[in-house]
Every structure is written in structure tokens, then in C-alpha cells.
mmCIF file of C-alpha atoms in Angstrom:
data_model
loop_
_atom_site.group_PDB
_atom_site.id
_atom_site.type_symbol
_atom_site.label_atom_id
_atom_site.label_comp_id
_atom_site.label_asym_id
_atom_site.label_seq_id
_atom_site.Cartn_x
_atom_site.Cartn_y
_atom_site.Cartn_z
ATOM 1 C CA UNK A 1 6.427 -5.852 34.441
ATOM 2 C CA UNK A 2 8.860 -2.926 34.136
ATOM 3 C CA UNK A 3 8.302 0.409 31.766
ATOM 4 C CA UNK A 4 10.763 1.172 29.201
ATOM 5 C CA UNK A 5 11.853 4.554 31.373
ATOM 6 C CA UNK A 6 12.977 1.677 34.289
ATOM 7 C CA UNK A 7 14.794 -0.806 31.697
ATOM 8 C CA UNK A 8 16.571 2.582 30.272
ATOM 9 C CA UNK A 9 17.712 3.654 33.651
ATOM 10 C CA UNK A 10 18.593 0.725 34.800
ATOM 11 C CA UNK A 11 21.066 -0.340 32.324
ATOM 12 C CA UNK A 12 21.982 3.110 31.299
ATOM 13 C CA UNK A 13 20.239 2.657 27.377
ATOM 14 C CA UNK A 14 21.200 5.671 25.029
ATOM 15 C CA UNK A 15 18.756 6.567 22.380
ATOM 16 C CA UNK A 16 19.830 9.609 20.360
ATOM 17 C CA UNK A 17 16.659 10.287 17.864
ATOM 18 C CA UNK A 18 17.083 12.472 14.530
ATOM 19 C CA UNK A 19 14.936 13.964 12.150
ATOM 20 C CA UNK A 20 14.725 11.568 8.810
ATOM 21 C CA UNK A 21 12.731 12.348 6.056
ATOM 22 C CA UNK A 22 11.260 9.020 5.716
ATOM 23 C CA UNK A 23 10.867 5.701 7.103
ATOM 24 C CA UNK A 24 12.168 3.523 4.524
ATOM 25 C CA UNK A 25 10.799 0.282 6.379
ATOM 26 C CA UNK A 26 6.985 1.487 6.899
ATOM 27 C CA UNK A 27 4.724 -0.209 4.173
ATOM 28 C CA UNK A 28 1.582 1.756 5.167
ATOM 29 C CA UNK A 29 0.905 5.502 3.353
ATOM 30 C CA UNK A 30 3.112 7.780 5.830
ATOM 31 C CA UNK A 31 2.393 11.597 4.492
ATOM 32 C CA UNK A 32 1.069 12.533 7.592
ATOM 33 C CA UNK A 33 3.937 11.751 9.978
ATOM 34 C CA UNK A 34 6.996 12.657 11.081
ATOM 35 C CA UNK A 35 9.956 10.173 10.753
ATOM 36 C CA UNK A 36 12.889 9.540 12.856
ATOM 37 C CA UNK A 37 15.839 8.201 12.936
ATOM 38 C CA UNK A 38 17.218 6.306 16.542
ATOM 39 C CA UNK A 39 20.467 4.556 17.750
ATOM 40 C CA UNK A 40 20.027 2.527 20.628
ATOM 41 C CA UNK A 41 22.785 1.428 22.702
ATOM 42 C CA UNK A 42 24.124 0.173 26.123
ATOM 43 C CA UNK A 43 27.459 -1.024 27.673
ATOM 44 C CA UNK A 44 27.685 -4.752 26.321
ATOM 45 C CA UNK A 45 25.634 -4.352 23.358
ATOM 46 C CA UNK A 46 25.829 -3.900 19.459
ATOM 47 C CA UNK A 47 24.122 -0.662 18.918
ATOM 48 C CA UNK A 48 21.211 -0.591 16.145
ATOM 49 C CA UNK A 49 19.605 1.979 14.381
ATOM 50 C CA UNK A 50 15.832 1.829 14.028
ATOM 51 C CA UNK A 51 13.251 4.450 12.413
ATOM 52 C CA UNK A 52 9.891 5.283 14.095
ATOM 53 C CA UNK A 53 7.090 7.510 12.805
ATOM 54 C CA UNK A 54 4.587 9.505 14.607
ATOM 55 C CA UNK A 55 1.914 11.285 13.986
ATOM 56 C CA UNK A 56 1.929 14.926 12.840
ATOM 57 C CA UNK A 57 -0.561 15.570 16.299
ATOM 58 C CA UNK A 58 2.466 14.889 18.074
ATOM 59 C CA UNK A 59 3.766 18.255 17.369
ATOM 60 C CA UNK A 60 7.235 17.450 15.372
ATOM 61 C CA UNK A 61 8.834 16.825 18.960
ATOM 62 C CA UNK A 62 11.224 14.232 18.875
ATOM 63 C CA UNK A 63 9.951 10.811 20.639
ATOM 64 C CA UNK A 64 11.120 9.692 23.895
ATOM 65 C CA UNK A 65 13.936 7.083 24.664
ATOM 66 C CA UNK A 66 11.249 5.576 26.264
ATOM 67 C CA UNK A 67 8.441 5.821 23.611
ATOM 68 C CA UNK A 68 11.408 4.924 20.992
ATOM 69 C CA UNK A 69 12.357 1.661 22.760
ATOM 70 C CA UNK A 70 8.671 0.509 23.565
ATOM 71 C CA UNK A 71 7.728 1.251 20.109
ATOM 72 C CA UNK A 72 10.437 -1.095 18.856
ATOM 73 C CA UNK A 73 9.928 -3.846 21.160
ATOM 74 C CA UNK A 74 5.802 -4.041 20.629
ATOM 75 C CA UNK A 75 6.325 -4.283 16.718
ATOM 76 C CA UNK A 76 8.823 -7.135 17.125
ATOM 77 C CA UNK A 77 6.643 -8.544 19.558
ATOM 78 C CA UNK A 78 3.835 -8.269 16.931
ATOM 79 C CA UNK A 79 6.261 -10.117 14.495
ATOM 80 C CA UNK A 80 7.431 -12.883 16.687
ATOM 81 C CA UNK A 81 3.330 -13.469 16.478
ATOM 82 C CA UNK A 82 3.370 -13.849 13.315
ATOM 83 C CA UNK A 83 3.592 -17.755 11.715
ATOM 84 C CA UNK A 84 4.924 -16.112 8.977
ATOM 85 C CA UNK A 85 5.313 -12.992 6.138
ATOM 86 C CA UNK A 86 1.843 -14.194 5.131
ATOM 87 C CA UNK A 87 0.369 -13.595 8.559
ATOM 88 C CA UNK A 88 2.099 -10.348 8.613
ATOM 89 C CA UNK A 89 0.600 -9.010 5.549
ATOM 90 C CA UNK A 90 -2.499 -10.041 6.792
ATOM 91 C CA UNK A 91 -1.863 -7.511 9.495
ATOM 92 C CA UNK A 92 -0.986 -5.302 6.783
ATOM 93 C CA UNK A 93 -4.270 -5.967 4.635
ATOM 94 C CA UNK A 94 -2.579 -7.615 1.877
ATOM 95 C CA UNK A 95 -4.704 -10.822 0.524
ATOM 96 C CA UNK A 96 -2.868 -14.091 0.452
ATOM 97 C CA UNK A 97 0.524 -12.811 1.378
ATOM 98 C CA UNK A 98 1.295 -11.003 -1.478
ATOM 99 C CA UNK A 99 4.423 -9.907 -1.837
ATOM 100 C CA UNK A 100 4.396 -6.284 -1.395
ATOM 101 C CA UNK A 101 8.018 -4.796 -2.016
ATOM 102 C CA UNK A 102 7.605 -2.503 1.323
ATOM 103 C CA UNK A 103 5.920 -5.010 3.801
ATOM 104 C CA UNK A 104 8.596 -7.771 2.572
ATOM 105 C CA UNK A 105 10.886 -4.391 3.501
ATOM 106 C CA UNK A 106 9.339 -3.844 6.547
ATOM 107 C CA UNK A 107 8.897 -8.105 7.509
ATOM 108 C CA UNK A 108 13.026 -8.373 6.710
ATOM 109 C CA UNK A 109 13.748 -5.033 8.971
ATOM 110 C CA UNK A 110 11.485 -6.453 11.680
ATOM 111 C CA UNK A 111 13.294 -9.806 11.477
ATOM 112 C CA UNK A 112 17.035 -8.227 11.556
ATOM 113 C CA UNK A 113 15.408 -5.771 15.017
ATOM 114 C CA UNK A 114 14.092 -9.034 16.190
ATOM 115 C CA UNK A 115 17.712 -10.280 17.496
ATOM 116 C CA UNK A 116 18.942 -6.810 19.101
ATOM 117 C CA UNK A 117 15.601 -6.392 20.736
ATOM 118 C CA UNK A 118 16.798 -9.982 22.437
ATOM 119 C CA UNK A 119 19.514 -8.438 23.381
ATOM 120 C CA UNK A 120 18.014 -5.837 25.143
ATOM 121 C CA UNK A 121 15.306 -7.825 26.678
ATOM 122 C CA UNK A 122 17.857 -10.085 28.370
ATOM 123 C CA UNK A 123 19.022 -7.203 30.431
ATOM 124 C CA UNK A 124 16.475 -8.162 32.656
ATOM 125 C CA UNK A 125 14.959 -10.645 33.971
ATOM 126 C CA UNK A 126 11.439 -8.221 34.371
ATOM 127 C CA UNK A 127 9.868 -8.472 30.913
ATOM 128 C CA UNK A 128 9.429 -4.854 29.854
ATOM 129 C CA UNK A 129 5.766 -3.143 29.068
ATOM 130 C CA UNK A 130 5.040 -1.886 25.977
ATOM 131 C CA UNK A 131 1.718 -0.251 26.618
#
């Protein structure tokens, strides 16, 4: 296994975070936390945009490339898990799939990050840690 800090090094990845005043793909409650706004890109690839949140107890500092890109790759990891949006919602709490307008938001988003996480992942043959 290989951090996110070696995969980003070692195929020069640009992140370039902003502030954002929401995230318009997180279906849980999201007062408490700051929202960003991320680009991700490398020689060879489409870049993507992506929004993460963190917690307010993180001090309003933007995240990491590294946290960014890990934090991306374990929720599409969690949704390639997933048999389906009604396993997802499950992970969500939402009884019998229902369709919640922000978690199918949030299931479509992971699906369309899905592919250029692929992308990034077959920059190396090392799978990358999320932890």
C-alpha cells in the first residue's frame, strides 16, 4: 500500500481546495462543517472537481491534497460496496431505499467520481491507503 502524499508526488497530482459555502452532494445535516471546494488534476488526466466537508474542530484550515484525495477515494470505495442506491441509503439510515432527493444527489455524484477516481488509481500499480 502507498499513502495519498506518495501517489500525489509521484505523479505530480494538483489539488487546489476553496472555500464553498456548502456541499451540495452531502445528504447528512452539515451546519457544523466547513465545505470545500477541490480540483484534482495530473498530466494525462481529465481534471474533476469534488467537495469535501470537515468538521468545524478542524479549525477552518483548508484540507490537505492528501486528506482531499483519500477522502474521495474511501467514499467511492464505500460506493463501489454498495449492491445498489438501496444499500447506500442504508448506510445513510434511510428505510427501504427511499428515495431521498440528497442521497439520490449524493449516490449520482459518487457514481460520476467513481470513473475519475479509476483514473487516478491506475496511476499505479500500488493500491493507495485511505486510512
Amino acid at each position: 500500500m502507498q499513502s495519498a502524499e506518495d501517489l500525489i508526488s509521484a505523479h505530480s497530482i494538483a489539488v487546489v481546495v476553496r472555500p464553498a459555502d456548502e456541499n451540495p452532494h452531502m445528504p447528512q445535516r452539515s451546519d457544523d462543517l466547513d465545505h470545500w471546494r477541490c480540483t484534482i488534476s495530473a498530466d494525462g488526466l481529465d481534471a474533476f472537481e469534488v467537495h469535501v466537508s470537515m468538521h468545524q474542530d478542524h479549525g477552518g484550515v483548508p484540507p490537505k491534497p492528501s486528506v482531499v484525495l483519500s477522502l474521495v477515494m474511501a467514499d467511492v470505495r464505500t460506493f463501489r460496496g454498495c449492491e445498489g442506491y438501496a444499500d447506500f441509503a442504508a448506510l445513510l439510515g434511510i428505510e427501504d431505499g427511499g428515495d431521498d432527493p440528497a442521497a439520490v444527489a449524493a449516490w449520482e455524484e459518487l457514481g460520476r467520481l467513481s470513473a475519475a477516481v479509476a483514473a487516478i488509481e491506475s496511476l499505479s500499480a500500488t493500491p493507495v491507503s485511505t486510512a
